[in-house]
Coordinates of C-alpha atoms in Angstrom, one line a residue:
M1 CA -13.9 -6.2 -6.1
A2 CA -12.0 -4.8 -9.0
Y3 CA -8.5 -3.3 -9.0
T4 CA -7.3 -0.5 -11.3
D5 CA -4.3 1.7 -12.3
S6 CA -6.7 4.6 -12.9
L7 CA -7.0 7.2 -10.2
N8 CA -10.4 8.4 -11.7
D9 CA -11.8 4.9 -11.8
F10 CA -10.7 4.3 -8.2
A11 CA -12.1 7.6 -7.0
G12 CA -15.4 6.8 -8.6
T13 CA -15.8 3.6 -6.5
L14 CA -14.7 5.1 -3.2
S15 CA -17.0 6.0 -0.3
A16 CA -15.8 8.5 2.3
G17 CA -13.4 7.2 4.9
R18 CA -10.0 5.7 5.6
L19 CA -7.7 4.2 3.1
L20 CA -5.1 1.5 3.6
G21 CA -1.7 1.8 1.9
L22 CA 0.2 -1.4 1.1
D23 CA 3.9 -1.8 0.2
L24 CA 4.2 -5.4 -0.9
G25 CA 7.6 -6.9 -0.3
S26 CA 8.9 -10.4 -0.7
K27 CA 9.1 -11.0 3.1
T28 CA 6.9 -8.3 4.5
L29 CA 3.8 -6.2 4.0
G30 CA 4.3 -2.5 4.8
L31 CA 1.0 -1.0 6.0
A32 CA -0.1 2.6 6.4
L33 CA -3.5 4.2 7.3
S34 CA -5.0 7.4 6.3
D35 CA -7.0 9.6 8.6
T36 CA -10.8 9.4 8.2
D37 CA -10.8 12.4 5.9
A38 CA -8.3 10.6 3.6
T39 CA -5.9 13.4 3.6
I40 CA -2.9 12.3 5.7
A41 CA -1.1 8.9 5.6
T42 CA 0.5 7.5 8.7
P43 CA 2.8 4.5 8.9
F44 CA 1.0 1.7 10.7
E45 CA 3.0 -1.6 10.8
T46 CA 5.2 -4.0 9.0
Y47 CA 3.6 -7.4 8.8
P48 CA 5.7 -10.5 8.1
R49 CA 4.4 -12.3 5.0
G50 CA 3.3 -15.9 5.3
K51 CA 0.8 -18.0 3.3
F52 CA -1.5 -15.9 1.1
G53 CA -4.7 -17.0 2.9
H54 CA -3.3 -16.1 6.3
D55 CA -2.1 -12.7 5.1
A56 CA -5.4 -11.9 3.4
D57 CA -7.4 -12.8 6.5
A58 CA -5.1 -10.6 8.6
L59 CA -5.6 -7.7 6.1
C60 CA -9.4 -8.3 6.2
D61 CA -9.4 -8.2 10.0
L62 CA -7.4 -4.9 9.8
I63 CA -9.9 -3.5 7.2
D64 CA -12.8 -4.4 9.4
L65 CA -11.3 -3.0 12.6
H66 CA -10.4 0.4 11.0
E67 CA -13.4 0.6 8.7
I68 CA -11.2 0.9 5.6
K69 CA -12.9 2.1 2.4
G70 CA -10.2 1.4 -0.2
L71 CA -6.7 0.0 -0.7
V72 CA -3.7 1.7 -2.4
C73 CA -1.0 -0.8 -3.3
G74 CA 2.4 0.2 -4.5
L75 CA 3.2 -0.9 -8.1
P76 CA 7.0 -1.4 -8.5
L77 CA 7.4 -0.2 -12.0
N78 CA 10.9 -0.1 -13.5
M79 CA 12.5 3.4 -13.9
D80 CA 11.5 3.4 -17.6
A81 CA 7.9 2.6 -16.5
S82 CA 8.1 -0.9 -17.9
S83 CA 6.8 -3.9 -16.0
G84 CA 9.2 -6.5 -14.5
T85 CA 8.7 -9.6 -12.4
R86 CA 7.9 -7.6 -9.3
V87 CA 5.0 -5.9 -11.1
Q88 CA 3.7 -9.3 -12.3
A89 CA 3.9 -10.6 -8.7
T90 CA 2.1 -7.5 -7.3
R91 CA -0.7 -7.8 -9.9
A92 CA -1.1 -11.5 -9.1
Y93 CA -1.2 -10.7 -5.3
V94 CA -3.8 -8.0 -5.8
R95 CA -5.9 -10.1 -8.2
N96 CA -5.9 -12.9 -5.6
L97 CA -6.8 -10.5 -2.9
S98 CA -9.7 -9.0 -4.9
H99 CA -11.1 -12.5 -5.3
H100 CA -10.7 -13.4 -1.6
N101 CA -14.1 -14.2 -0.1
R102 CA -13.8 -11.6 2.7
F103 CA -12.3 -8.8 0.6
A104 CA -14.7 -6.2 -0.9
L105 CA -12.8 -3.0 -1.4
P106 CA -11.7 -1.0 -4.5
I107 CA -7.9 -1.3 -5.1
L108 CA -5.7 1.3 -6.7
L109 CA -2.3 0.2 -8.1
W110 CA -0.1 3.3 -7.5
D111 CA 3.3 3.9 -9.1
E112 CA 5.8 3.4 -6.3
R113 CA 9.0 4.3 -8.1
L114 CA 11.6 5.7 -5.8
S115 CA 9.4 5.4 -2.7
S116 CA 11.9 3.2 -0.8
V117 CA 14.8 5.4 -2.0
A118 CA 13.0 8.6 -0.7
V119 CA 12.2 6.9 2.6
E120 CA 15.7 5.6 3.0
R121 CA 17.1 9.0 2.4
T122 CA 14.8 10.6 4.9
L123 CA 15.7 8.0 7.6
L124 CA 19.4 8.5 6.9
E125 CA 19.1 12.3 7.2
A126 CA 17.3 11.7 10.5
D127 CA 20.3 9.6 11.6
V128 CA 18.2 6.5 12.2
S129 CA 20.3 3.4 12.9
R130 CA 20.5 0.7 10.2
R131 CA 18.6 -1.7 12.5
R132 CA 15.8 0.7 13.1
R133 CA 15.6 1.6 9.4
A134 CA 15.1 -2.1 8.6
Q135 CA 12.3 -2.2 11.1
V136 CA 10.4 0.8 9.8
I137 CA 11.2 1.2 6.1
D138 CA 8.3 -0.9 4.7
K139 CA 5.6 0.8 6.7
M140 CA 7.1 4.2 5.9
A141 CA 7.2 3.3 2.2
A142 CA 3.5 2.3 2.5
A143 CA 2.8 5.8 4.0
F144 CA 4.8 7.5 1.2
I145 CA 2.8 5.5 -1.5
L146 CA -0.5 6.2 0.2
Q147 CA 0.3 9.9 0.7
G148 CA 1.0 10.2 -3.0
A149 CA -2.4 8.7 -3.9
L150 CA -4.2 10.9 -1.3
D151 CA -2.6 14.0 -2.7
A152 CA -3.7 13.1 -6.2
L153 CA -7.2 12.2 -5.0
N154 CA -7.6 15.5 -3.1
K155 CA -6.5 17.8 -6.0

C-alpha cells in the first residue's frame, strides 16, 4: 500500500481502529500503539533490528495481532526541514515495507524533529537512570511521534 507525507491523504485511506507508531533507528525499532479510538498513544516495545524480511514479518505479525489500521513512521528531518541520509534511509525502509507481500496498511511519514530530545528531557526530569533511559527511549519516541499524528488527525 502507499505511503505519504500528507495527513489528509493518510486520513482519507484509514478505517477506524488502532494505529502503530514506528521510530526507526539504526539498531532498533521503537513501537507504540494507539487505543482503538486512535486518540491516545502508548509505548509498546523496542524491537532489535535484524534483516529487513525478518523485521517486516515481525511487524506484520504485530499488525495482525493488534488489528492495526495504519502506520505512522517518524521522518527524521533536519532542523531546517531538509532531508539528510537518515530521511533517505527511512523512506527506503518504508518503501520496502509498503511492497512487502504481507503488508497492506496506509503509512504516514510524520515529522519527528525533536521527539527524542523531548523524550530524553522527560525521562531526565523523572530521574530515570541512564540504563533505563536507553531501554525505553525508542518506544517512548514512537509514542511521542504517534501522539503528534493522532492529535493532528483528531483536530
